[in-house]
CSV table of C-alpha atoms and ligand atoms in Angstrom, one decimal:
chain,number,residue,atom,x,y,z
A,25,MET,CA,-2.9,-41.9,3.0
A,26,SER,CA,0.1,-40.2,4.5
A,27,GLU,CA,1.0,-36.6,3.6
A,28,THR,CA,3.8,-34.5,4.8
A,29,ARG,CA,3.0,-31.4,6.8
A,30,PRO,CA,5.2,-28.8,5.3
A,31,ASP,CA,6.1,-25.6,7.2
A,32,PRO,CA,3.8,-22.8,6.0
A,33,GLN,CA,6.9,-20.5,5.7
A,34,HIS,CA,8.5,-23.0,3.3
A,35,TRP,CA,5.3,-23.2,1.3
A,36,ARG,CA,5.2,-19.5,1.0
A,37,ASP,CA,8.8,-19.4,-0.1
A,38,LEU,CA,8.1,-22.1,-2.7
A,39,LEU,CA,5.2,-20.1,-4.2
A,40,ARG,CA,7.1,-16.9,-4.2
A,41,ARG,CA,10.0,-18.6,-6.0
A,42,GLU,CA,7.8,-20.5,-8.5
A,43,ILE,CA,5.1,-17.9,-9.4
A,44,THR,CA,6.3,-14.8,-11.2
A,45,LEU,CA,3.6,-12.4,-12.3
A,46,PRO,CA,3.9,-10.1,-15.3
A,47,SER,CA,5.0,-6.6,-14.5
A,48,ALA,CA,4.2,-4.7,-17.6
A,49,LEU,CA,4.4,-0.9,-17.4
A,50,GLU,CA,1.3,1.2,-17.8
A,51,GLN,CA,1.2,5.0,-17.8
A,52,VAL,CA,-1.6,6.1,-15.5
A,53,PRO,CA,-2.8,9.7,-15.1
A,54,THR,CA,-1.2,11.0,-11.9
A,55,GLN,CA,-4.6,11.8,-10.3
A,56,GLN,CA,-5.7,8.1,-10.7
A,57,ALA,CA,-2.4,6.5,-9.7
A,58,LEU,CA,-2.9,6.4,-5.9
A,59,GLY,CA,-2.1,3.0,-4.4
A,60,ARG,CA,-0.4,1.7,-7.6
A,61,THR,CA,3.1,0.4,-7.6
A,62,LEU,CA,5.7,2.2,-9.8
A,63,ALA,CA,7.2,0.1,-12.6
A,64,ALA,CA,10.0,2.6,-13.2
A,65,GLU,CA,11.6,5.5,-11.4
A,66,VAL,CA,10.1,9.0,-11.7
A,67,ARG,CA,12.5,11.9,-12.2
A,68,SER,CA,11.6,15.6,-12.2
A,69,PRO,CA,11.2,17.2,-15.6
A,70,GLU,CA,11.9,20.6,-14.1
A,71,ALA,CA,13.4,22.4,-11.1
A,72,MET,CA,11.2,23.5,-8.1
A,73,PRO,CA,11.0,26.4,-7.7
A,74,VAL,CA,11.7,27.5,-11.3
A,75,VAL,CA,12.4,31.1,-10.2
A,76,PRO,CA,13.4,32.6,-6.8
A,77,ILE,CA,10.3,32.7,-4.6
A,78,ALA,CA,9.6,34.7,-1.4
A,79,ALA,CA,9.3,32.4,1.6
A,80,MET,CA,7.8,35.2,3.8
A,81,ASP,CA,5.4,38.1,3.6
A,82,GLY,CA,7.6,41.2,3.7
A,83,PHE,CA,9.8,43.3,1.6
A,84,ALA,CA,12.2,42.4,-1.2
A,85,VAL,CA,15.4,44.4,-0.8
A,86,ARG,CA,19.1,44.8,-1.8
A,87,ARG,CA,21.1,44.0,1.3
A,88,ASN,CA,23.6,46.8,0.3
A,89,ASP,CA,20.8,49.3,0.8
A,90,LEU,CA,20.4,48.3,4.5
A,91,THR,CA,22.0,49.5,7.6
A,92,ALA,CA,22.5,46.6,9.9
A,93,PRO,CA,22.6,46.5,12.8
A,94,GLY,CA,20.4,49.6,12.8
A,95,ARG,CA,17.4,51.3,11.2
A,96,THR,CA,16.9,51.8,7.4
A,97,THR,CA,14.0,53.7,5.7
A,98,LEU,CA,13.4,52.9,2.1
A,99,PRO,CA,10.7,54.1,-0.4
A,100,VAL,CA,8.4,51.3,-1.5
A,101,SER,CA,8.5,51.1,-5.2
A,102,ALA,CA,6.3,48.1,-6.0
A,103,GLU,CA,3.7,45.7,-4.7
A,104,LEU,CA,4.3,42.0,-5.6
A,105,PRO,CA,1.4,39.7,-4.8
A,106,ALA,CA,1.7,36.0,-5.7
A,107,ARG,CA,0.2,36.3,-9.2
A,108,PRO,CA,1.1,35.2,-12.7
A,109,GLY,CA,2.8,37.9,-14.8
A,110,GLU,CA,6.1,39.6,-15.4
A,111,VAL,CA,7.9,40.9,-12.3
A,112,PRO,CA,9.8,44.2,-12.8
A,113,ALA,CA,13.3,44.5,-11.5
A,114,LEU,CA,13.8,46.1,-8.1
A,115,VAL,CA,14.6,49.8,-8.4
A,116,PRO,CA,17.9,50.4,-6.5
A,117,GLY,CA,17.5,52.1,-3.2
A,118,THR,CA,13.9,50.9,-2.8
A,119,ALA,CA,12.0,48.0,-1.3
A,120,ALA,CA,9.1,46.1,-2.9
A,121,ARG,CA,6.3,44.7,-0.8
A,122,ILE,CA,6.1,41.0,-1.5
A,123,MET,CA,3.9,38.1,-0.5
A,124,THR,CA,4.9,34.5,0.3
A,125,GLY,CA,5.0,32.6,-3.0
A,126,ALA,CA,5.6,35.6,-5.2
A,127,ALA,CA,8.6,35.7,-7.6
A,128,VAL,CA,11.5,37.7,-6.1
A,129,PRO,CA,12.3,40.6,-8.4
A,130,HIS,CA,15.7,40.7,-10.2
A,131,GLY,CA,18.1,42.8,-8.2
A,132,ALA,CA,16.7,41.8,-4.8
A,133,ASP,CA,18.9,39.5,-2.7
A,134,ALA,CA,16.8,39.1,0.5
A,135,VAL,CA,13.3,39.3,1.8
A,136,ILE,CA,12.8,41.0,5.1
A,137,GLU,CA,9.8,39.7,7.0
A,138,VAL,CA,7.0,42.3,7.7
A,139,GLU,CA,7.5,41.7,11.4
A,140,ALA,CA,10.9,43.4,11.2
A,141,SER,CA,9.4,46.5,9.7
A,142,ASP,CA,7.0,49.3,10.8
A,143,ALA,CA,4.5,48.3,8.0
A,144,ASP,CA,0.9,47.2,8.7
A,145,PRO,CA,0.8,43.7,7.3
A,146,PHE,CA,-2.8,44.0,6.3
A,147,GLY,CA,-2.9,47.6,5.3
A,148,PRO,CA,-2.4,49.2,1.9
A,149,VAL,CA,1.1,49.3,0.5
A,150,PRO,CA,3.0,52.1,2.4
A,151,ALA,CA,4.9,54.9,0.6
A,152,ARG,CA,8.0,54.1,2.7
A,153,VAL,CA,9.1,51.4,5.1
A,154,THR,CA,11.5,51.4,8.1
A,155,PHE,CA,13.4,48.2,9.1
A,156,THR,CA,15.0,47.7,12.4
A,157,LEU,CA,17.6,45.0,12.1
A,158,ASP,CA,19.9,43.5,14.7
A,159,VAL,CA,22.2,41.8,12.2
A,160,ARG,CA,22.9,42.0,8.5
A,161,PRO,CA,20.6,39.4,6.8
A,162,PRO,CA,22.4,36.7,5.0
A,163,ALA,CA,22.2,36.6,1.2
A,164,GLN,CA,19.0,35.0,-0.1
A,165,ARG,CA,17.3,35.3,3.4
A,166,HIS,CA,13.7,34.1,3.0
A,167,VAL,CA,14.2,33.4,-0.7
A,168,ARG,CA,13.6,29.9,-2.0
A,169,ALA,CA,16.3,29.5,-4.7
A,170,PRO,CA,15.6,27.9,-8.1
A,171,GLY,CA,16.0,24.1,-7.7
A,172,GLU,CA,16.3,24.4,-4.0
A,173,GLU,CA,13.5,21.9,-3.3
A,174,VAL,CA,13.9,19.7,-6.4
A,175,SER,CA,16.5,19.9,-9.1
A,176,ARG,CA,15.8,19.1,-12.7
A,177,GLY,CA,16.3,15.3,-13.3
A,178,GLU,CA,16.2,14.6,-9.5
A,179,LEU,CA,14.7,11.2,-8.4
A,180,LEU,CA,11.2,11.7,-7.0
A,181,ALA,CA,10.4,8.0,-6.4
A,182,ALA,CA,11.9,4.6,-7.3
A,183,ALA,CA,10.6,1.6,-9.1
A,184,GLY,CA,8.7,-0.6,-6.6
A,185,ASP,CA,7.5,2.4,-4.5
A,186,ARG,CA,3.8,2.7,-3.9
A,187,VAL,CA,2.1,5.9,-5.1
A,188,GLY,CA,0.9,7.9,-2.1
A,189,PRO,CA,-0.8,11.2,-1.8
A,190,GLY,CA,2.6,12.9,-1.4
A,191,LEU,CA,3.9,11.7,-4.8
A,192,VAL,CA,0.5,12.6,-6.4
A,193,GLY,CA,1.1,16.2,-5.1
A,194,LEU,CA,4.7,16.3,-6.0
A,195,ALA,CA,4.2,15.0,-9.5
A,196,ARG,CA,1.4,17.5,-10.2
A,197,ALA,CA,3.5,20.3,-8.8
A,198,LEU,CA,6.2,19.4,-11.3
A,199,GLY,CA,3.9,18.8,-14.3
A,200,VAL,CA,4.3,15.0,-14.4
A,201,ALA,CA,0.9,14.2,-16.0
A,202,ALA,CA,1.2,10.4,-15.8
A,203,LEU,CA,3.1,7.9,-13.6
A,204,PRO,CA,4.7,4.6,-14.9
A,205,THR,CA,2.9,2.0,-12.8
A,206,ARG,CA,2.9,-1.8,-12.9
A,207,ARG,CA,-0.1,-3.0,-14.8
A,208,ARG,CA,-2.6,-4.4,-12.2
A,209,CYS,CA,-2.4,-8.2,-11.9
A,210,ARG,CA,-5.6,-9.8,-13.2
A,211,VAL,CA,-6.9,-12.5,-10.9
A,212,SER,CA,-9.8,-14.9,-11.4
A,213,VAL,CA,-11.3,-16.8,-8.5
A,214,VAL,CA,-13.0,-20.1,-9.2
A,215,VAL,CA,-15.2,-21.3,-6.3
A,216,THR,CA,-16.2,-24.9,-6.2
A,217,GLY,CA,-19.0,-26.8,-4.5
A,218,ASP,CA,-22.5,-28.1,-5.5
A,219,GLU,CA,-23.9,-26.6,-2.3
A,220,LEU,CA,-23.0,-23.0,-3.2
A,221,THR,CA,-25.8,-20.7,-4.2
A,222,ALA,CA,-26.4,-17.0,-4.5
A,223,GLU,CA,-28.9,-17.3,-1.7
A,224,ALA,CA,-29.2,-20.1,0.9
A,225,ASP,CA,-32.7,-20.8,-0.2
A,226,SER,CA,-33.0,-24.6,0.1
A,227,PRO,CA,-31.8,-27.1,2.8
A,228,GLY,CA,-28.2,-27.9,2.4
A,229,SER,CA,-27.4,-24.9,0.2
A,230,VAL,CA,-24.7,-22.5,1.4
A,231,ARG,CA,-24.5,-18.8,0.4
A,232,GLU,CA,-21.4,-18.4,-1.7
A,233,SER,CA,-19.1,-15.9,0.1
A,234,ASN,CA,-15.5,-16.8,-0.8
A,235,GLY,CA,-15.7,-15.1,-4.2
A,236,ALA,CA,-16.7,-11.7,-2.7
A,237,MET,CA,-14.2,-12.1,0.2
A,238,LEU,CA,-11.3,-12.9,-2.1
A,239,ALA,CA,-12.2,-10.2,-4.6
A,240,ALA,CA,-12.2,-7.7,-1.7
A,241,ALA,CA,-8.8,-8.9,-0.5
A,242,LEU,CA,-7.4,-8.8,-4.1
A,243,ARG,CA,-8.6,-5.2,-4.6
A,244,ALA,CA,-7.2,-4.2,-1.3
A,245,ASP,CA,-3.8,-5.5,-2.4
A,246,GLY,CA,-4.0,-3.6,-5.7
A,247,ALA,CA,-4.9,-6.4,-8.0
A,248,GLU,CA,-7.8,-6.5,-10.5
A,249,ALA,CA,-10.3,-9.1,-9.3
A,250,LEU,CA,-12.3,-10.5,-12.3
A,251,PRO,CA,-15.9,-11.7,-11.5
A,252,PRO,CA,-15.8,-15.0,-9.6
A,253,LEU,CA,-16.6,-18.2,-11.5
A,254,HIS,CA,-18.5,-21.0,-9.9
A,255,SER,CA,-18.1,-24.7,-10.7
A,256,GLY,CA,-20.0,-27.6,-9.2
A,257,ASP,CA,-18.3,-30.7,-7.9
A,258,ASP,CA,-17.8,-32.3,-11.4
A,259,HIS,CA,-14.7,-32.5,-13.5
A,260,SER,CA,-16.2,-31.1,-16.7
A,261,GLY,CA,-17.7,-28.0,-15.0
A,262,LEU,CA,-14.4,-27.3,-13.2
A,263,ARG,CA,-12.4,-27.9,-16.4
A,264,ALA,CA,-14.6,-25.3,-18.2
A,265,ALA,CA,-14.3,-22.8,-15.4
A,266,LEU,CA,-10.6,-23.1,-15.2
A,267,SER,CA,-10.0,-22.7,-18.9
A,268,ARG,CA,-12.2,-19.6,-18.9
A,269,ALA,CA,-10.3,-18.3,-16.0
A,270,ALA,CA,-6.9,-19.1,-17.5
A,271,ALA,CA,-7.7,-17.4,-20.8
A,272,ASP,CA,-8.2,-14.1,-19.1
A,273,SER,CA,-5.9,-13.9,-16.0
A,274,ASP,CA,-2.4,-13.6,-14.8
A,275,LEU,CA,-3.2,-15.8,-11.7
A,276,VAL,CA,-6.1,-18.0,-10.8
A,277,LEU,CA,-7.3,-18.9,-7.3
A,278,THR,CA,-9.6,-21.8,-6.5
A,279,THR,CA,-11.4,-22.5,-3.3
A,280,GLY,CA,-12.7,-25.8,-2.0
A,281,GLY,CA,-12.4,-29.3,-3.3
A,282,ILE,CA,-9.0,-30.0,-1.9
A,283,GLY,CA,-9.9,-32.1,1.2
A,284,HIS,CA,-9.7,-35.8,1.4
A,285,GLY,CA,-13.2,-36.6,0.2
A,286,ALA,CA,-14.5,-38.4,-2.9
A,287,PHE,CA,-16.0,-35.1,-4.1
A,288,ASP,CA,-12.9,-33.1,-3.8
A,289,VAL,CA,-13.0,-32.1,-7.4
A,290,VAL,CA,-10.0,-29.8,-7.6
A,291,LYS,CA,-7.7,-32.4,-6.2
A,292,THR,CA,-9.0,-35.3,-8.2
A,293,LEU,CA,-8.9,-33.3,-11.5
A,294,LEU,CA,-5.5,-31.7,-11.0
A,295,GLY,CA,-3.7,-33.8,-8.4
A,296,GLU,CA,-1.6,-37.0,-8.8
A,297,HIS,CA,-4.7,-39.1,-9.7
A,298,GLY,CA,-5.7,-36.6,-12.3
A,299,SER,CA,-3.6,-34.4,-14.7
A,300,GLY,CA,-0.8,-34.1,-12.1
A,301,THR,CA,-0.4,-30.4,-13.0
A,302,SER,CA,-1.0,-29.2,-9.4
A,303,CYS,CA,0.5,-30.4,-6.1
A,304,PHE,CA,-1.3,-30.5,-2.8
A,305,ALA,CA,-0.1,-30.5,0.7
A,306,HIS,CA,-1.6,-30.3,4.2
A,307,LEU,CA,0.6,-27.7,5.9
A,308,ALA,CA,1.4,-27.5,9.6
A,309,LEU,CA,-1.1,-24.6,9.8
A,310,ARG,CA,-4.6,-24.4,11.4
A,311,PRO,CA,-6.9,-23.3,9.9
A,312,GLY,CA,-5.9,-23.2,6.3
A,313,GLY,CA,-3.8,-26.4,6.4
A,314,PRO,CA,-4.9,-27.9,3.0
A,315,GLN,CA,-3.2,-25.9,0.2
A,316,GLY,CA,-2.2,-26.5,-3.4
A,317,TRP,CA,-0.7,-24.8,-6.4
A,318,GLY,CA,0.1,-25.6,-10.0
A,319,ARG,CA,-0.2,-24.3,-13.6
A,320,LEU,CA,-3.1,-24.3,-16.0
A,321,ASP,CA,-3.4,-24.0,-19.8
A,322,GLY,CA,-0.7,-21.8,-21.1
A,323,GLY,CA,1.3,-21.9,-17.9
A,324,VAL,CA,-1.0,-19.6,-15.9
A,325,PRO,CA,-0.3,-20.2,-12.2
A,326,VAL,CA,-3.1,-21.4,-10.0
A,327,VAL,CA,-3.2,-21.4,-6.2
A,328,HIS,CA,-5.7,-23.8,-4.5
A,329,LEU,CA,-7.2,-22.5,-1.3
A,330,PRO,CA,-9.4,-24.5,1.1
A,331,GLY,CA,-13.1,-24.0,0.8
A,332,THR,CA,-13.7,-23.1,4.5
A,333,PRO,CA,-14.1,-19.4,4.5
A,334,VAL,CA,-11.5,-19.0,7.3
A,335,GLY,CA,-9.1,-21.3,5.5
A,336,ALA,CA,-9.5,-19.3,2.3
A,337,LEU,CA,-8.9,-16.0,4.1
A,338,VAL,CA,-5.8,-17.2,6.0
A,339,GLY,CA,-4.4,-19.0,2.9
A,340,TYR,CA,-4.9,-15.9,0.8
A,341,HIS,CA,-3.0,-13.7,3.2
A,342,LEU,CA,-0.2,-16.1,3.9
A,343,PHE,CA,0.4,-17.5,0.4
A,344,VAL,CA,-1.3,-15.3,-2.3
A,345,ARG,CA,-0.6,-11.8,-1.1
A,346,PRO,CA,3.2,-12.4,-0.9
A,347,VAL,CA,3.1,-13.6,-4.6
A,348,LEU,CA,1.3,-10.3,-5.5
A,349,GLY,CA,4.2,-8.4,-3.8
A,350,GLY,CA,4.1,-5.1,-2.0
A,351,ALA,CA,4.8,-4.0,1.5
A,352,ALA,CA,1.5,-5.3,2.8
A,353,ALA,CA,2.8,-8.9,2.5
A,354,ALA,CA,5.3,-8.4,5.3
A,355,GLU,CA,4.7,-10.3,8.6
A,356,VAL,CA,5.7,-8.3,11.6
A,357,ALA,CA,6.5,-9.4,15.2
A,358,VAL,CA,4.0,-7.8,17.6
A,359,ARG,CA,3.6,-8.2,21.4
A,360,LEU,CA,0.6,-10.2,22.5
A,361,GLY,CA,-2.0,-8.3,24.6
A,362,ASP,CA,-5.2,-10.1,25.7
A,363,VAL,CA,-4.7,-13.8,25.0
A,364,SER,CA,-7.8,-15.0,26.9
A,365,ALA,CA,-9.4,-16.1,23.6
A,366,ASP,CA,-6.6,-18.6,23.1
A,367,THR,CA,-8.4,-21.5,24.7
A,368,ALA,CA,-8.1,-24.4,22.2
A,369,ARG,CA,-5.6,-27.1,22.6
A,370,ARG,CA,-2.7,-26.2,20.4
A,371,PRO,CA,-0.5,-29.2,19.6
A,372,PRO,CA,3.1,-28.1,19.1
A,373,GLY,CA,4.7,-28.0,15.7
A,374,ALA,CA,1.9,-26.2,13.9
A,375,VAL,CA,1.2,-22.6,13.4
A,376,HIS,CA,-2.2,-21.5,14.7
A,377,ALA,CA,-3.9,-18.6,13.0
A,378,MET,CA,-6.2,-16.5,15.1
A,379,ALA,CA,-8.1,-13.3,14.4
A,380,GLY,CA,-6.6,-10.3,16.2
A,381,ARG,CA,-7.1,-6.6,16.8
A,382,LEU,CA,-4.1,-4.2,17.1
A,383,ARG,CA,-4.0,-1.3,19.5
A,384,PRO,CA,-1.3,0.8,21.2
A,385,GLY,CA,-0.2,-0.8,24.5
A,386,GLU,CA,0.4,1.1,27.7
A,387,ASP,CA,3.9,2.2,26.6
A,388,GLY,CA,2.5,3.3,23.3
A,389,ARG,CA,4.0,0.4,21.4
A,390,GLU,CA,1.6,-1.8,19.4
A,391,VAL,CA,0.1,-4.9,20.9
A,392,VAL,CA,-2.4,-7.4,19.5
A,393,ASP,CA,-5.4,-8.9,21.3
A,394,LEU,CA,-6.8,-12.2,20.3
A,395,LEU,CA,-10.5,-12.5,19.3
A,396,PRO,CA,-12.4,-15.6,20.3
A,397,GLY,CA,-13.5,-18.0,17.6
A,398,ARG,CA,-11.7,-20.3,15.2
A,399,ARG,CA,-13.8,-19.7,12.1
A,400,LEU,CA,-14.7,-16.7,10.1
A,401,ALA,CA,-16.9,-15.0,12.7
A,402,PRO,CA,-14.1,-13.1,14.6
A,403,TYR,CA,-12.7,-11.7,11.3
A,404,GLY,CA,-15.7,-9.4,11.1
A,405,ARG,CA,-13.9,-7.3,13.7
A,406,ALA,CA,-10.3,-8.3,13.1
A,407,ASP,CA,-7.5,-6.2,11.6
A,408,ALA,CA,-4.8,-8.8,11.8
A,409,ILE,CA,-4.2,-12.5,11.5
A,410,VAL,CA,-2.1,-13.6,14.5
A,411,LEU,CA,0.2,-16.6,13.9
A,412,LEU,CA,0.8,-18.4,17.2
A,413,GLY,CA,3.5,-20.9,17.6
A,414,ALA,CA,5.5,-19.8,14.5
A,415,PRO,CA,9.1,-20.9,14.7
A,416,GLY,CA,11.4,-18.3,16.1
A,417,THR,CA,8.7,-16.4,18.0
A,418,GLU,CA,9.6,-15.3,21.5
A,419,ASP,CA,7.3,-15.9,24.4
A,420,GLY,CA,4.7,-13.1,24.6
A,421,TRP,CA,5.1,-12.3,20.9
A,422,ALA,CA,3.5,-13.4,17.7
A,423,ARG,CA,3.9,-12.9,14.0
A,424,VAL,CA,1.1,-10.8,12.6
A,425,VAL,CA,-0.3,-10.2,9.1
A,426,ARG,CA,-2.2,-7.0,8.8
A,427,LEU,CA,-5.6,-7.2,7.1
B,523,LIG,N1,-10.7,-36.6,6.4
B,523,LIG,C1,-10.3,-35.3,6.4
B,523,LIG,N2,-11.2,-34.4,6.2
B,523,LIG,C2,-10.8,-33.1,6.2
B,523,LIG,C3,-9.5,-32.7,6.5
B,523,LIG,C4,-8.6,-33.7,6.8
B,523,LIG,O1,-7.4,-33.5,7.0
B,523,LIG,N3,-9.0,-35.1,6.7
B,523,LIG,N4,-9.2,-31.4,6.5
B,523,LIG,C5,-10.3,-30.5,6.8
B,523,LIG,C6,-9.8,-29.1,6.6
B,523,LIG,S1,-8.7,-28.5,7.7
B,523,LIG,C7,-10.3,-28.3,5.6
B,523,LIG,S2,-9.9,-26.7,5.5
B,523,LIG,C8,-11.3,-28.9,4.6
B,523,LIG,C9,-10.8,-28.5,3.2
B,523,LIG,O2,-11.8,-28.9,2.4
B,523,LIG,P1,-12.1,-28.3,1.0
B,523,LIG,O3,-11.1,-27.3,0.6
B,523,LIG,O4,-12.3,-29.4,0.1
B,523,LIG,O5,-13.4,-27.5,1.2
B,523,LIG,P2,-14.9,-27.9,0.9
B,523,LIG,O6,-15.1,-29.3,1.4
B,523,LIG,O7,-15.2,-27.6,-0.5
B,523,LIG,O8,-15.7,-26.8,1.8
B,523,LIG,C10,-15.5,-26.8,3.2
B,523,LIG,C11,-16.6,-25.9,3.8
B,523,LIG,O9,-16.6,-24.6,3.3
B,523,LIG,C12,-17.8,-24.2,2.7
B,523,LIG,N5,-17.5,-23.5,1.5
B,523,LIG,C13,-16.7,-23.9,0.5
B,523,LIG,N6,-16.6,-23.0,-0.5
B,523,LIG,C14,-17.4,-21.9,-0.1
B,523,LIG,C15,-17.7,-20.7,-0.6
B,523,LIG,N7,-17.2,-20.3,-1.8
B,523,LIG,N8,-18.4,-19.8,0.1
B,523,LIG,C16,-18.9,-20.2,1.3
B,523,LIG,N9,-18.6,-21.4,1.9
B,523,LIG,C17,-17.9,-22.2,1.2
B,523,LIG,C18,-18.4,-25.6,2.3
B,523,LIG,O10,-19.8,-25.4,2.2
B,523,LIG,C19,-18.0,-26.4,3.4
B,523,LIG,O11,-18.8,-26.2,4.5
B,523,LIG,O12,-11.4,-30.3,4.7
B,523,LIG,C20,-11.5,-30.7,6.0
B,523,LIG,N10,-11.8,-32.2,5.9
B,524,MOO,O1,-7.5,-25.8,7.5
B,524,MOO,MO1,-9.2,-26.0,7.6
B,524,MOO,O2,-9.3,-24.4,7.0
B,524,MOO,O3,-8.8,-26.0,9.4
B,524,MOO,O4,-10.7,-25.8,8.4
């Protein structure tokens, strides 16, 4: 049987083009929205600050009452801590002791910091205060003007942005109770193989691990991972598992059953000798070469990953994550550090995926060290998949997918 060996980059582009996931909008309470992707822009319902606010601990004054340069002594007519409540207007010819964050009284047009006065910053409010000023303070000195930080209707974040702690804080500060996020994509994983068991308790049985691994990867990428479904190597079992998965999900992943063997149940059920609703290829990629994709009942997209745990992990990060979208899907070029683990013969023309660990190099710029091993074992310590031999890669550099 001859199969083409498509370029993994082309395969990724094909899947991104063909698979569009729903992007329904879901309002999520601001405090629970961390990590979600915005489905729409967020604008401020109010100005920040709403009223003029002192930016320094000191005294609110009218600049016309000051001699500058020179010394001015004014009676202190009020004490204004940062507290809720009405703020009386500043009595002309007086100063009001004010704390950072307190509303500046009507009539005051500057705050003089306590350091420029003879007042004890921590003592009781003085009866009078003397300022020694070198220059006349500019209007609104140490006053945060209404709308200075955010104006009403200003864009806080755009559709497609990921909600970070900064936006959670900003939204709370402005009274935005819920954020318009994309509904999480619901993904089912169907693992296949008669040998798979919860515990490896008999000869030939293999502890099922792809389900937990892919659920973890999906959650890390902001998707909702439904409980994994298991099918044996028989068509009726797989058909049942796939239709259960399709009924409930935006996207289905399968692992295993896509090799060249008689028991490769996914391929024989859905490939050209079966329903023909999925297509399969052996990509110029090691590991993770065998891949497939198609559509299930109702048009639900399905991506077929190899059963080998390392093949499933690599395939997920190269082909599924980009379909889910988001910044994490980007591959970046990183300099290679320690490559002593790259010992296997690497025929040209294929991309070789190895486990790697990122660290700052001697010049502070990031480098990646290769970890020894071709299977899942090195991924216990890896924070990157390193793609060696990818077209367009300069010597001493590799494309890297962060885990
Ligand atoms: N004649 C050929 N044979 C194979 C080729 C080839 O080109 N010609 N390619 C090899 C490559 S590369 C891969 S990858 C595998 C792909 O095979 P499958 O996707 O059908 O995977 P399985 O045979 O079902 O399983 C492979 C391996 O992984 C273990 N496994 C499977 N699922 C799980 C799971 N959920 N949790 C833990 N471990 C799992 C399974 O027990 C097998 O050991 O084909 C090669 N063969
Ligand atoms: O592509 Mo397979 O995952 O090399 O073992």
